[in-house]
Amino acid sequence: MDLQKIVDAVYGYVWGYPLVILCLGAGIFFSIRTRFLQVRLIKDMVGQLWRGRSSKKGVSSFQGFAMALGGRVGTGNIAGVATAIGFGGPGALFWMWMLAFLGAGSAYIESALAQVWKEEIGGVYRGGPAYYIEKGLGQKWYAVIFSIVTILSCGILLPSIQSNSITVAFRNVIPKLSPSASGIIIAALLGLIIFGGVKRIGKAAELMVPFMAIGYVIMAIVIIVLDLKRLPDVLRMIFASAFGADAVFGGIVGSAIIWGVKRGIFSNEAGQGSGPQAAAAAEVRHPAQQGLVQAFSVYVDTLFVCSATGFMILLTGTYNVADGKGGQIVNNIQGVEASPVWTQMGIDTLIPGFGSYFVAVALFFFAFTTLMAYAFYTESNVAYLFKKKSLPAIQVARVFILVMTFFGAVRSTTLAWTLGDIGVGLMAWLNIIAILLLSKVGLATLKDYEAQRRNAGIYFDPEKLGIKNAGIWTTIRKRYEVEDAESGKS
């Protein structure tokens, strides 16, 4: 049995309806229990972006948002959306939206939990699922498994997808640029940032992420305006296909759901357990503040950036749709596999000669910021395993990530995506079960925040809420109480 067949067999066990049901079910559960905070507290989500400053130990709220969004906004927003449409039809885009709406609730819970049980390691805040599984559930073996899976996923499997997609996109713009040369360039630039530690990663994300996301969405708006007459038909096709009501795509409604949820998880990472690791690095007064910020980052990722890709592809007709039996339901661009090329071709149909260059640049920024996030996630879990002796291990992990980034630039796209899906799926299985078991604590943080949200000085006291093993908050609370007394806040 060759490597691809082995990988496909593992993939079949990790992915399927059980994980789809788990992700959607968790999103529904948290949405109901939080009384749909993704609607009620949308103003707070945006407002909290600008509260919370950076410190010697942590990054600012906005930097935490940018780091997590940099991880969420990657190839899944361009290549991933194309793949979802290619195998699930236009209706897959609707299910990506649905997962984002419901996933905002899951993102809040996991990010708030990461803040509750964060630690100071090596002079900076670290946290995430491994930390709250050990401290909240008291299951160190479970935490170690998650940590190892995350290191394998973010340090080995996932970086290859990002560098591979950059290479494919730039090959259409600079045919003479070999995959090896592309890999060396990407790895060298990444090394300059990640060896500067969390502060440099946060600062780079703060500068790059807003620029790339806003620019990409503006391009989508331009495409929509240029082809506005087709927008009503495309919207009808998306919604009809999502529920099997479209004559062309009615037979693949199951594929629409699976691929929409699958690519939704890969793109926005809600419930996957990666976002809370960036959330834990933020310097905030209350866990709920970063939880709300991370819930909003899910919206930005899927409702804005993924939608931008979907509309550019569907409006311009530069897509194919497989029938699941080896044939094609739609074959608009014969011989072109689902990839960033679809978006490039779509832009070119309305702005000739511009699409390839624009998507190549956008994909570089999307994938590069995701690589920065993967490096940080890997570091956080290496720090969890090695604690105070983690610095040498982190340095080794950084080197290994650079090697895998180069390796991904020169290997098969299919294998890279399948391996990445396995990593994402394993992380999602482990993390969603954990946050469901810890939902009482996550919900308590929201209730406590809402009780204090009108106060001039908001504080988090885990002992008051009956939360154990969160001693770092005693120091944080006292520091803010002193600062507020000196500034005259009450």
Tab-separated table of C-alpha atoms in Angstrom:
chain	number	residue	atom	x	y	z
A	1	MET	CA	0.000	0.000	0.000
A	2	ASP	CA	1.488	3.377	-1.012
A	3	LEU	CA	1.653	6.434	1.242
A	4	GLN	CA	-1.364	8.153	-0.335
A	5	LYS	CA	-3.594	5.104	0.275
A	6	ILE	CA	-2.475	4.875	3.902
A	7	VAL	CA	-3.176	8.585	4.431
A	8	ASP	CA	-6.590	8.253	2.760
A	9	ALA	CA	-7.476	5.339	5.055
A	10	VAL	CA	-6.581	7.348	8.179
A	11	TYR	CA	-8.489	10.338	6.816
A	12	GLY	CA	-11.613	8.199	6.440
A	13	TYR	CA	-11.560	7.337	10.151
A	14	VAL	CA	-10.908	10.894	11.347
A	15	TRP	CA	-13.442	12.652	9.123
A	16	GLY	CA	-17.051	11.844	8.336
A	17	TYR	CA	-20.507	12.495	9.728
A	18	PRO	CA	-19.577	11.925	13.414
A	19	LEU	CA	-17.154	14.870	13.434
A	20	VAL	CA	-19.549	17.017	11.390
A	21	ILE	CA	-22.325	16.297	13.905
A	22	LEU	CA	-19.968	16.986	16.837
A	23	CYS	CA	-18.901	20.371	15.432
A	24	LEU	CA	-22.404	21.508	14.540
A	25	GLY	CA	-23.836	20.100	17.774
A	26	ALA	CA	-21.258	21.900	19.927
A	27	GLY	CA	-21.917	25.144	18.071
A	28	ILE	CA	-25.677	24.824	18.613
A	29	PHE	CA	-25.204	23.933	22.290
A	30	PHE	CA	-22.915	26.876	23.046
A	31	SER	CA	-25.058	29.287	21.034
A	32	ILE	CA	-28.155	28.356	23.017
A	33	ARG	CA	-26.384	28.333	26.405
A	34	THR	CA	-24.791	31.747	25.773
A	35	ARG	CA	-28.140	33.066	24.553
A	36	PHE	CA	-26.594	33.655	21.128
A	37	LEU	CA	-23.805	35.948	22.255
A	38	GLN	CA	-22.751	36.151	18.599
A	39	VAL	CA	-25.815	38.350	18.077
A	40	ARG	CA	-26.405	39.896	21.528
A	41	LEU	CA	-22.828	40.998	22.144
A	42	ILE	CA	-21.658	41.947	18.654
A	43	LYS	CA	-20.996	45.515	19.872
A	44	ASP	CA	-18.838	44.179	22.701
A	45	MET	CA	-16.945	41.923	20.300
A	46	VAL	CA	-15.838	44.909	18.241
A	47	GLY	CA	-15.322	47.176	21.253
A	48	GLN	CA	-13.016	44.706	23.016
A	49	LEU	CA	-10.613	44.757	20.067
A	50	TRP	CA	-9.228	48.065	21.277
A	51	ARG	CA	-9.183	47.339	25.024
A	52	GLY	CA	-6.285	45.613	26.694
A	53	ARG	CA	-2.748	46.759	26.134
A	54	SER	CA	0.403	44.774	25.546
A	55	SER	CA	2.717	44.119	28.485
A	56	LYS	CA	6.041	42.420	29.148
A	57	LYS	CA	4.175	39.125	29.487
A	58	GLY	CA	1.361	39.451	26.966
A	59	VAL	CA	0.280	40.963	23.679
A	60	SER	CA	-2.577	43.462	23.294
A	61	SER	CA	-6.170	42.371	22.632
A	62	PHE	CA	-5.854	43.451	19.019
A	63	GLN	CA	-2.551	41.605	18.574
A	64	GLY	CA	-4.154	38.478	20.051
A	65	PHE	CA	-7.015	38.943	17.584
A	66	ALA	CA	-4.580	39.476	14.686
A	67	MET	CA	-2.483	36.430	15.626
A	68	ALA	CA	-5.537	34.177	15.762
A	69	LEU	CA	-7.043	35.726	12.627
A	70	GLY	CA	-3.707	35.237	10.884
A	71	GLY	CA	-4.067	31.544	11.734
A	72	ARG	CA	-7.696	31.430	10.647
A	73	VAL	CA	-7.204	33.361	7.409
A	74	GLY	CA	-5.007	31.129	5.271
A	75	THR	CA	-5.231	28.905	2.229
A	76	GLY	CA	-8.583	27.677	3.509
A	77	ASN	CA	-10.010	31.054	2.539
A	78	ILE	CA	-8.938	30.736	-1.103
A	79	ALA	CA	-7.958	27.174	-1.998
A	80	GLY	CA	-10.223	25.723	0.700
A	81	VAL	CA	-13.329	27.530	-0.527
A	82	ALA	CA	-12.576	26.390	-4.082
A	83	THR	CA	-12.288	22.795	-2.847
A	84	ALA	CA	-15.579	23.073	-0.916
A	85	ILE	CA	-17.408	24.329	-4.019
A	86	GLY	CA	-15.641	21.802	-6.246
A	87	PHE	CA	-16.809	18.814	-4.195
A	88	GLY	CA	-19.918	20.162	-2.449
A	89	GLY	CA	-21.304	22.637	-4.965
A	90	PRO	CA	-22.347	26.244	-4.259
A	91	GLY	CA	-24.362	25.095	-1.219
A	92	ALA	CA	-21.117	24.326	0.625
A	93	LEU	CA	-20.612	28.077	1.021
A	94	PHE	CA	-23.877	28.317	2.989
A	95	TRP	CA	-22.731	25.581	5.369
A	96	MET	CA	-19.444	27.421	5.869
A	97	TRP	CA	-21.513	30.465	6.899
A	98	MET	CA	-23.626	28.354	9.237
A	99	LEU	CA	-20.560	26.852	10.880
A	100	ALA	CA	-19.105	30.341	11.365
A	101	PHE	CA	-22.284	31.616	13.034
A	102	LEU	CA	-22.547	28.628	15.357
A	103	GLY	CA	-18.778	28.327	15.718
A	104	ALA	CA	-18.540	31.824	17.197
A	105	GLY	CA	-20.066	30.349	20.356
A	106	SER	CA	-17.473	27.556	20.443
A	107	ALA	CA	-14.686	30.073	19.779
A	108	TYR	CA	-15.815	32.157	22.759
A	109	ILE	CA	-15.804	29.186	25.144
A	110	GLU	CA	-12.413	27.774	24.113
A	111	SER	CA	-10.734	31.199	24.151
A	112	ALA	CA	-12.181	32.179	27.527
A	113	LEU	CA	-11.017	28.840	28.951
A	114	ALA	CA	-7.536	29.477	27.551
A	115	GLN	CA	-7.416	32.777	29.423
A	116	VAL	CA	-8.729	31.257	32.664
A	117	TRP	CA	-5.959	28.660	32.842
A	118	LYS	CA	-3.084	30.413	31.094
A	119	GLU	CA	0.425	30.290	32.589
A	120	GLU	CA	3.520	32.439	32.522
A	121	ILE	CA	6.338	30.417	30.956
A	122	GLY	CA	9.635	31.971	29.967
A	123	GLY	CA	8.333	35.446	30.806
A	124	VAL	CA	5.298	35.302	28.467
A	125	TYR	CA	1.734	34.045	28.712
A	126	ARG	CA	1.070	30.596	27.289
A	127	GLY	CA	-2.171	28.682	27.208
A	128	GLY	CA	-4.629	26.665	25.170
A	129	PRO	CA	-6.364	23.289	25.261
A	130	ALA	CA	-3.453	21.358	26.766
A	131	TYR	CA	-3.385	23.816	29.673
A	132	TYR	CA	-7.128	23.868	30.373
A	133	ILE	CA	-7.467	20.120	29.913
A	134	GLU	CA	-4.864	19.497	32.635
A	135	LYS	CA	-5.947	22.258	35.025
A	136	GLY	CA	-9.682	22.201	34.363
A	137	LEU	CA	-10.351	18.506	33.786
A	138	GLY	CA	-7.405	17.252	35.823
A	139	GLN	CA	-6.454	14.859	33.027
A	140	LYS	CA	-2.762	15.302	32.265
A	141	TRP	CA	-2.612	12.304	29.913
A	142	TYR	CA	-5.370	13.861	27.801
A	143	ALA	CA	-3.552	17.200	27.797
A	144	VAL	CA	-0.296	15.566	26.715
A	145	ILE	CA	-2.061	13.797	23.837
A	146	PHE	CA	-3.572	17.068	22.634
A	147	SER	CA	-0.222	18.798	22.936
A	148	ILE	CA	1.551	16.117	20.889
A	149	VAL	CA	-1.190	16.111	18.231
A	150	THR	CA	-0.956	19.902	17.971
A	151	ILE	CA	2.822	19.831	17.610
A	152	LEU	CA	2.502	17.201	14.876
A	153	SER	CA	-0.304	19.133	13.168
A	154	CYS	CA	0.960	22.715	13.434
A	155	GLY	CA	4.649	21.878	13.319
A	156	ILE	CA	4.635	19.163	10.648
A	157	LEU	CA	1.377	18.638	8.738
A	158	LEU	CA	-0.218	22.074	8.353
A	159	PRO	CA	2.773	24.257	7.358
A	160	SER	CA	3.176	22.243	4.173
A	161	ILE	CA	-0.304	23.242	2.967
A	162	GLN	CA	0.429	26.932	3.309
A	163	SER	CA	3.803	26.839	1.554
A	164	ASN	CA	2.436	24.511	-1.128
A	165	SER	CA	-0.395	26.927	-1.929
A	166	ILE	CA	2.006	29.890	-2.113
A	167	THR	CA	4.170	27.948	-4.553
A	168	VAL	CA	1.204	27.017	-6.785
A	169	ALA	CA	-0.064	30.607	-6.865
A	170	PHE	CA	3.313	32.120	-7.703
A	171	ARG	CA	4.000	29.515	-10.379
A	172	ASN	CA	1.170	31.060	-12.424
A	173	VAL	CA	2.779	34.492	-12.108
A	174	ILE	CA	6.486	33.614	-12.271
A	175	PRO	CA	6.770	30.316	-14.220
A	176	LYS	CA	10.559	30.267	-13.860
A	177	LEU	CA	10.391	30.340	-10.051
A	178	SER	CA	11.039	26.741	-9.035
A	179	PRO	CA	9.291	25.163	-6.032
A	180	SER	CA	12.675	24.850	-4.317
A	181	ALA	CA	13.435	28.547	-4.734
A	182	SER	CA	9.941	29.442	-3.527
A	183	GLY	CA	10.371	27.215	-0.469
A	184	ILE	CA	13.714	28.790	0.432
A	185	ILE	CA	12.286	32.317	0.187
A	186	ILE	CA	9.218	31.499	2.317
A	187	ALA	CA	11.257	29.692	4.976
A	188	ALA	CA	13.840	32.493	5.185
A	189	LEU	CA	11.203	35.204	5.676
A	190	LEU	CA	9.371	33.106	8.246
A	191	GLY	CA	12.572	32.494	10.177
A	192	LEU	CA	13.224	36.231	10.501
A	193	ILE	CA	9.932	36.612	12.364
A	194	ILE	CA	9.456	33.487	14.454
A	195	PHE	CA	12.954	33.595	15.948
A	196	GLY	CA	11.961	36.968	17.415
A	197	GLY	CA	9.424	35.236	19.670
A	198	VAL	CA	5.800	35.989	20.487
A	199	LYS	CA	6.284	39.760	20.573
A	200	ARG	CA	7.611	39.893	17.029
A	201	ILE	CA	4.918	37.491	15.806
A	202	GLY	CA	2.224	39.649	17.424
A	203	LYS	CA	3.610	42.852	15.963
A	204	ALA	CA	3.943	41.370	12.470
A	205	ALA	CA	0.387	40.018	12.631
A	206	GLU	CA	-0.939	43.380	13.826
A	207	LEU	CA	0.527	45.050	10.735
A	208	MET	CA	-0.117	42.396	8.096
A	209	VAL	CA	-3.494	40.826	8.920
A	210	PRO	CA	-5.798	43.890	8.698
A	211	PHE	CA	-4.083	45.020	5.497
A	212	MET	CA	-4.495	41.683	3.745
A	213	ALA	CA	-8.078	41.001	4.856
A	214	ILE	CA	-9.397	44.465	3.975
A	215	GLY	CA	-7.638	44.472	0.597
A	216	TYR	CA	-9.063	41.068	-0.311
A	217	VAL	CA	-12.623	41.967	0.655
A	218	ILE	CA	-12.394	45.228	-1.325
A	219	MET	CA	-11.424	43.236	-4.435
A	220	ALA	CA	-14.464	40.979	-3.932
A	221	ILE	CA	-16.715	44.044	-3.668
A	222	VAL	CA	-15.261	45.334	-6.952
A	223	ILE	CA	-16.018	41.978	-8.638
A	224	ILE	CA	-19.577	41.988	-7.252
A	225	VAL	CA	-20.197	45.530	-8.486
A	226	LEU	CA	-18.827	44.702	-11.955
A	227	ASP	CA	-21.111	41.661	-12.217
A	228	LEU	CA	-23.977	42.827	-10.014
A	229	LYS	CA	-26.713	41.551	-12.334
A	230	ARG	CA	-25.743	37.936	-11.586
A	231	LEU	CA	-25.734	38.327	-7.783
A	232	PRO	CA	-29.431	37.412	-7.199
A	233	ASP	CA	-29.045	34.188	-9.221
A	234	VAL	CA	-25.865	33.239	-7.367
A	235	LEU	CA	-27.501	33.807	-3.970
A	236	ARG	CA	-30.502	31.708	-5.009
A	237	MET	CA	-28.164	28.936	-6.194
A	238	ILE	CA	-26.226	28.958	-2.890
A	239	PHE	CA	-29.309	28.657	-0.686
A	240	ALA	CA	-31.154	26.203	-2.938
A	241	SER	CA	-28.074	23.973	-3.260
A	242	ALA	CA	-27.529	23.946	0.501
A	243	PHE	CA	-30.872	22.197	1.033
A	244	GLY	CA	-31.018	20.069	-2.107
A	245	ALA	CA	-33.623	22.274	-3.784
A	246	ASP	CA	-31.510	23.132	-6.822
A	247	ALA	CA	-32.174	20.986	-9.910
A	248	VAL	CA	-28.487	20.743	-10.788
A	249	PHE	CA	-26.979	20.214	-7.336
A	250	GLY	CA	-29.857	18.488	-5.508
A	251	GLY	CA	-28.142	15.104	-5.573
A	252	ILE	CA	-25.057	16.198	-3.638
A	253	VAL	CA	-26.626	17.956	-0.642
A	254	GLY	CA	-24.765	15.562	1.685
A	255	SER	CA	-21.473	16.556	0.097
A	256	ALA	CA	-22.421	20.227	0.460
A	257	ILE	CA	-22.855	19.802	4.212
A	258	ILE	CA	-19.717	17.703	4.759
A	259	TRP	CA	-17.442	19.860	2.612
A	260	GLY	CA	-18.907	23.093	3.951
A	261	VAL	CA	-18.349	22.036	7.560
A	262	LYS	CA	-14.966	20.466	6.818
A	263	ARG	CA	-13.585	23.487	5.009
A	264	GLY	CA	-15.319	25.770	7.529
A	265	ILE	CA	-13.401	24.136	10.374
A	266	PHE	CA	-10.144	24.255	8.434
A	267	SER	CA	-10.696	27.929	7.620
A	268	ASN	CA	-12.137	29.537	10.760
A	269	GLU	CA	-10.737	26.934	13.218
A	270	ALA	CA	-13.674	27.405	15.621
A	271	GLY	CA	-13.521	24.520	18.095
A	272	GLN	CA	-10.285	23.201	16.626
A	273	GLY	CA	-8.218	24.401	19.578
A	274	SER	CA	-5.721	26.575	17.722
A	275	GLY	CA	-7.322	30.010	18.234
A	276	PRO	CA	-7.344	29.779	22.045
A	277	GLN	CA	-3.569	29.454	22.045
A	278	ALA	CA	-3.305	32.945	20.560
A	279	ALA	CA	-6.078	34.143	22.882
A	280	ALA	CA	-4.106	33.031	25.937
A	281	ALA	CA	-1.205	35.299	24.969
A	282	ALA	CA	-3.308	38.465	25.356
A	283	GLU	CA	-3.050	40.813	28.347
A	284	VAL	CA	-6.664	41.399	29.446
A	285	ARG	CA	-8.603	42.112	32.625
A	286	HIS	CA	-11.139	39.319	32.122
A	287	PRO	CA	-11.155	36.050	30.119
A	288	ALA	CA	-14.459	36.980	28.487
A	289	GLN	CA	-12.881	39.984	26.793
A	290	GLN	CA	-10.569	37.851	24.669
A	291	GLY	CA	-13.302	35.244	24.229
A	292	LEU	CA	-15.498	37.870	22.560
A	293	VAL	CA	-12.616	39.100	20.418
A	294	GLN	CA	-11.957	35.568	19.164
A	295	ALA	CA	-15.650	34.990	18.455
A	296	PHE	CA	-15.528	38.047	16.206
A	297	SER	CA	-12.422	36.739	14.417
A	298	VAL	CA	-14.492	33.746	13.252
A	299	TYR	CA	-16.952	36.158	11.641
A	300	VAL	CA	-14.190	38.071	9.894
A	301	ASP	CA	-12.616	34.884	8.587
A	302	THR	CA	-15.689	33.217	7.110
A	303	LEU	CA	-18.426	35.806	6.643
A	304	PHE	CA	-16.035	38.283	5.035
A	305	VAL	CA	-12.928	36.606	3.610
A	306	CYS	CA	-14.314	33.164	2.667
A	307	SER	CA	-17.429	34.802	1.258
A	308	ALA	CA	-15.211	37.062	-0.836
A	309	THR	CA	-13.608	34.025	-2.477
A	310	GLY	CA	-16.923	32.241	-2.928
A	311	PHE	CA	-18.588	35.183	-4.654
A	312	MET	CA	-15.605	35.851	-6.912
A	313	ILE	CA	-15.655	32.219	-8.089
A	314	LEU	CA	-19.426	31.782	-8.420
A	315	LEU	CA	-20.152	35.149	-10.022
A	316	THR	CA	-17.536	34.612	-12.717
A	317	GLY	CA	-18.369	30.931	-13.270
A	318	THR	CA	-14.777	29.780	-12.879
A	319	TYR	CA	-15.509	26.506	-11.076
A	320	ASN	CA	-16.278	22.833	-11.569
A	321	VAL	CA	-18.398	20.563	-9.376
A	322	ALA	CA	-17.787	16.826	-9.000
A	323	ASP	CA	-20.694	14.391	-8.834
A	324	GLY	CA	-18.992	12.115	-6.301
A	325	LYS	CA	-18.848	9.240	-8.801
A	326	GLY	CA	-15.817	10.268	-10.798
A	327	GLY	CA	-17.704	12.602	-13.112
A	328	GLN	CA	-18.644	16.279	-13.206
A	329	ILE	CA	-21.973	18.017	-12.616
A	330	VAL	CA	-20.478	21.304	-13.753
A	331	ASN	CA	-17.359	21.515	-15.911
A	332	ASN	CA	-16.886	25.216	-16.669
A	333	ILE	CA	-13.079	25.134	-16.691
A	334	GLN	CA	-12.093	21.722	-17.956
A	335	GLY	CA	-8.906	20.250	-16.588
A	336	VAL	CA	-8.386	22.877	-13.854
A	337	GLU	CA	-8.439	21.375	-10.349
A	338	ALA	CA	-9.906	23.211	-7.363
A	339	SER	CA	-7.179	25.616	-6.268
A	340	PRO	CA	-6.355	29.335	-6.023
A	341	VAL	CA	-6.268	29.257	-9.834
A	342	TRP	CA	-10.089	29.405	-9.849
A	343	THR	CA	-10.047	32.760	-8.063
A	344	GLN	CA	-7.239	34.016	-10.279
A	345	MET	CA	-9.190	33.070	-13.415
A	346	GLY	CA	-12.363	34.644	-12.019
A	347	ILE	CA	-10.746	38.030	-11.435
A	348	ASP	CA	-9.101	37.845	-14.862
A	349	THR	CA	-12.493	37.473	-16.564
A	350	LEU	CA	-13.493	40.950	-15.359
A	351	ILE	CA	-10.086	42.599	-14.879
A	352	PRO	CA	-7.877	40.911	-17.528
A	353	GLY	CA	-4.321	40.159	-16.481
A	354	PHE	CA	-4.790	41.221	-12.855
A	355	GLY	CA	-6.169	38.108	-11.159
A	356	SER	CA	-3.028	36.007	-11.118
A	357	TYR	CA	-0.934	38.738	-9.563
A	358	PHE	CA	-3.543	39.799	-7.009
A	359	VAL	CA	-4.338	36.281	-5.772
A	360	ALA	CA	-0.648	35.369	-5.639
A	361	VAL	CA	0.066	38.355	-3.391
A	362	ALA	CA	-3.075	37.794	-1.283
A	363	LEU	CA	-2.334	34.117	-0.866
A	364	PHE	CA	1.233	34.851	0.142
A	365	PHE	CA	0.055	37.101	2.981
A	366	PHE	CA	-2.773	34.735	3.986
A	367	ALA	CA	-0.532	31.684	4.074
A	368	PHE	CA	2.457	33.478	5.573
A	369	THR	CA	0.533	34.839	8.562
A	370	THR	CA	-0.912	31.367	9.080
A	371	LEU	CA	2.606	29.948	9.142
A	372	MET	CA	3.461	32.503	11.857
A	373	ALA	CA	0.434	31.350	13.843
A	374	TYR	CA	1.376	27.687	13.438
A	375	ALA	CA	4.832	28.467	14.763
A	376	PHE	CA	3.343	30.124	17.843
A	377	TYR	CA	0.884	27.262	18.422
A	378	THR	CA	3.726	24.758	18.203
A	379	GLU	CA	5.798	26.818	20.649
A	380	SER	CA	2.917	26.987	23.148
A	381	ASN	CA	2.606	23.218	23.222
A	382	VAL	CA	6.350	22.648	23.378
A	383	ALA	CA	6.345	25.070	26.325
A	384	TYR	CA	3.545	23.050	27.933
A	385	LEU	CA	5.514	19.805	27.670
A	386	PHE	CA	8.890	21.207	28.775
A	387	LYS	CA	7.815	24.119	31.020
A	388	LYS	CA	10.830	26.117	32.300
A	389	LYS	CA	13.253	24.027	30.217
A	390	SER	CA	11.355	24.735	27.024
A	391	LEU	CA	13.604	27.339	25.350
A	392	PRO	CA	16.026	24.866	23.667
A	393	ALA	CA	13.082	22.696	22.563
A	394	ILE	CA	11.284	25.751	21.133
A	395	GLN	CA	14.374	26.650	19.110
A	396	VAL	CA	14.488	23.114	17.684
A	397	ALA	CA	10.752	23.306	16.889
A	398	ARG	CA	11.265	26.579	15.018
A	399	VAL	CA	13.967	25.023	12.853
A	400	PHE	CA	11.767	22.011	12.164
A	401	ILE	CA	8.849	24.235	11.100
A	402	LEU	CA	11.127	25.968	8.606
A	403	VAL	CA	12.204	22.594	7.212
A	404	MET	CA	8.594	21.458	6.825
A	405	THR	CA	7.692	24.780	5.217
A	406	PHE	CA	10.356	24.156	2.581
A	407	PHE	CA	9.325	20.511	2.181
A	408	GLY	CA	5.695	21.484	1.611
A	409	ALA	CA	6.674	23.779	-1.247
A	410	VAL	CA	7.974	20.857	-3.304
A	411	ARG	CA	5.485	18.050	-2.639
A	412	SER	CA	2.058	16.964	-3.881
A	413	THR	CA	-0.933	19.212	-3.172
A	414	THR	CA	-3.326	16.292	-2.649
A	415	LEU	CA	-1.131	14.638	-0.043
A	416	ALA	CA	-0.541	17.975	1.733
A	417	TRP	CA	-4.249	18.762	2.008
A	418	THR	CA	-5.160	15.249	3.180
A	419	LEU	CA	-2.478	15.264	5.871
A	420	GLY	CA	-3.611	18.728	6.974
A	421	ASP	CA	-7.219	17.582	7.204
A	422	ILE	CA	-6.171	14.691	9.438
A	423	GLY	CA	-4.333	17.071	11.763
A	424	VAL	CA	-7.259	19.485	11.945
A	425	GLY	CA	-9.715	16.654	12.510
A	426	LEU	CA	-7.740	15.121	15.373
A	427	MET	CA	-7.368	18.483	17.099
A	428	ALA	CA	-11.078	19.177	16.688
A	429	TRP	CA	-12.103	15.809	18.145
A	430	LEU	CA	-9.920	16.263	21.225
A	431	ASN	CA	-10.706	19.933	21.837
A	432	ILE	CA	-14.472	19.946	21.296
A	433	ILE	CA	-14.938	17.085	23.751
A	434	ALA	CA	-12.826	19.002	26.288
A	435	ILE	CA	-14.694	22.316	25.965
A	436	LEU	CA	-18.035	20.544	26.224
A	437	LEU	CA	-16.867	18.989	29.514
A	438	LEU	CA	-15.642	22.423	30.685
A	439	SER	CA	-18.668	24.344	29.414
A	440	LYS	CA	-19.787	25.265	32.936
A	441	VAL	CA	-16.613	27.299	33.489
A	442	GLY	CA	-16.770	28.929	30.072
A	443	LEU	CA	-20.380	29.969	30.627
A	444	ALA	CA	-19.515	31.259	34.114
A	445	THR	CA	-16.959	33.660	32.628
A	446	LEU	CA	-19.610	35.133	30.342
A	447	LYS	CA	-22.114	35.552	33.167
A	448	ASP	CA	-19.466	37.207	35.349
A	449	TYR	CA	-18.421	39.554	32.540
A	450	GLU	CA	-21.996	40.615	31.808
A	451	ALA	CA	-22.546	41.366	35.489
A	452	GLN	CA	-19.530	43.716	35.463
A	453	ARG	CA	-19.510	45.053	31.921
A	454	ARG	CA	-20.837	48.483	32.960
A	455	ASN	CA	-18.244	48.899	35.702
A	456	ALA	CA	-15.339	51.304	35.262
A	457	GLY	CA	-12.912	48.632	36.450
A	458	ILE	CA	-13.689	45.019	35.555
A	459	TYR	CA	-11.890	42.201	37.377
A	460	PHE	CA	-11.812	38.414	37.176
A	461	ASP	CA	-11.796	36.494	40.440
A	462	PRO	CA	-11.762	32.720	39.752
A	463	GLU	CA	-12.076	31.839	43.445
A	464	LYS	CA	-15.355	33.760	43.632
A	465	LEU	CA	-16.660	31.609	40.784
A	466	GLY	CA	-15.361	28.390	42.335
A	467	ILE	CA	-12.703	27.905	39.646
A	468	LYS	CA	-9.555	26.152	40.840
A	469	ASN	CA	-5.950	26.154	39.565
A	470	ALA	CA	-6.201	29.664	38.091
A	471	GLY	CA	-3.836	31.343	40.546
A	472	ILE	CA	-2.213	33.614	37.962
A	473	TRP	CA	-5.365	35.770	38.073
A	474	THR	CA	-4.707	36.770	41.685
A	475	THR	CA	-1.583	38.617	40.518
A	476	ILE	CA	-3.321	40.058	37.454
A	477	ARG	CA	-6.318	41.291	39.461
A	478	LYS	CA	-4.173	42.931	42.136
A	479	ARG	CA	-2.116	44.747	39.511
A	480	TYR	CA	-5.218	46.192	37.870
A	481	GLU	CA	-6.725	47.132	41.253
A	482	VAL	CA	-3.579	49.127	42.073
A	483	GLU	CA	-3.585	50.800	38.661
A	484	ASP	CA	-7.268	51.694	38.977
A	485	ALA	CA	-6.782	53.106	42.478
A	486	GLU	CA	-3.947	55.272	41.225
A	487	SER	CA	-5.968	56.515	38.245
A	488	GLY	CA	-9.100	57.159	40.322
A	489	LYS	CA	-11.284	54.374	38.832
A	490	SER	CA	-13.711	52.552	41.044
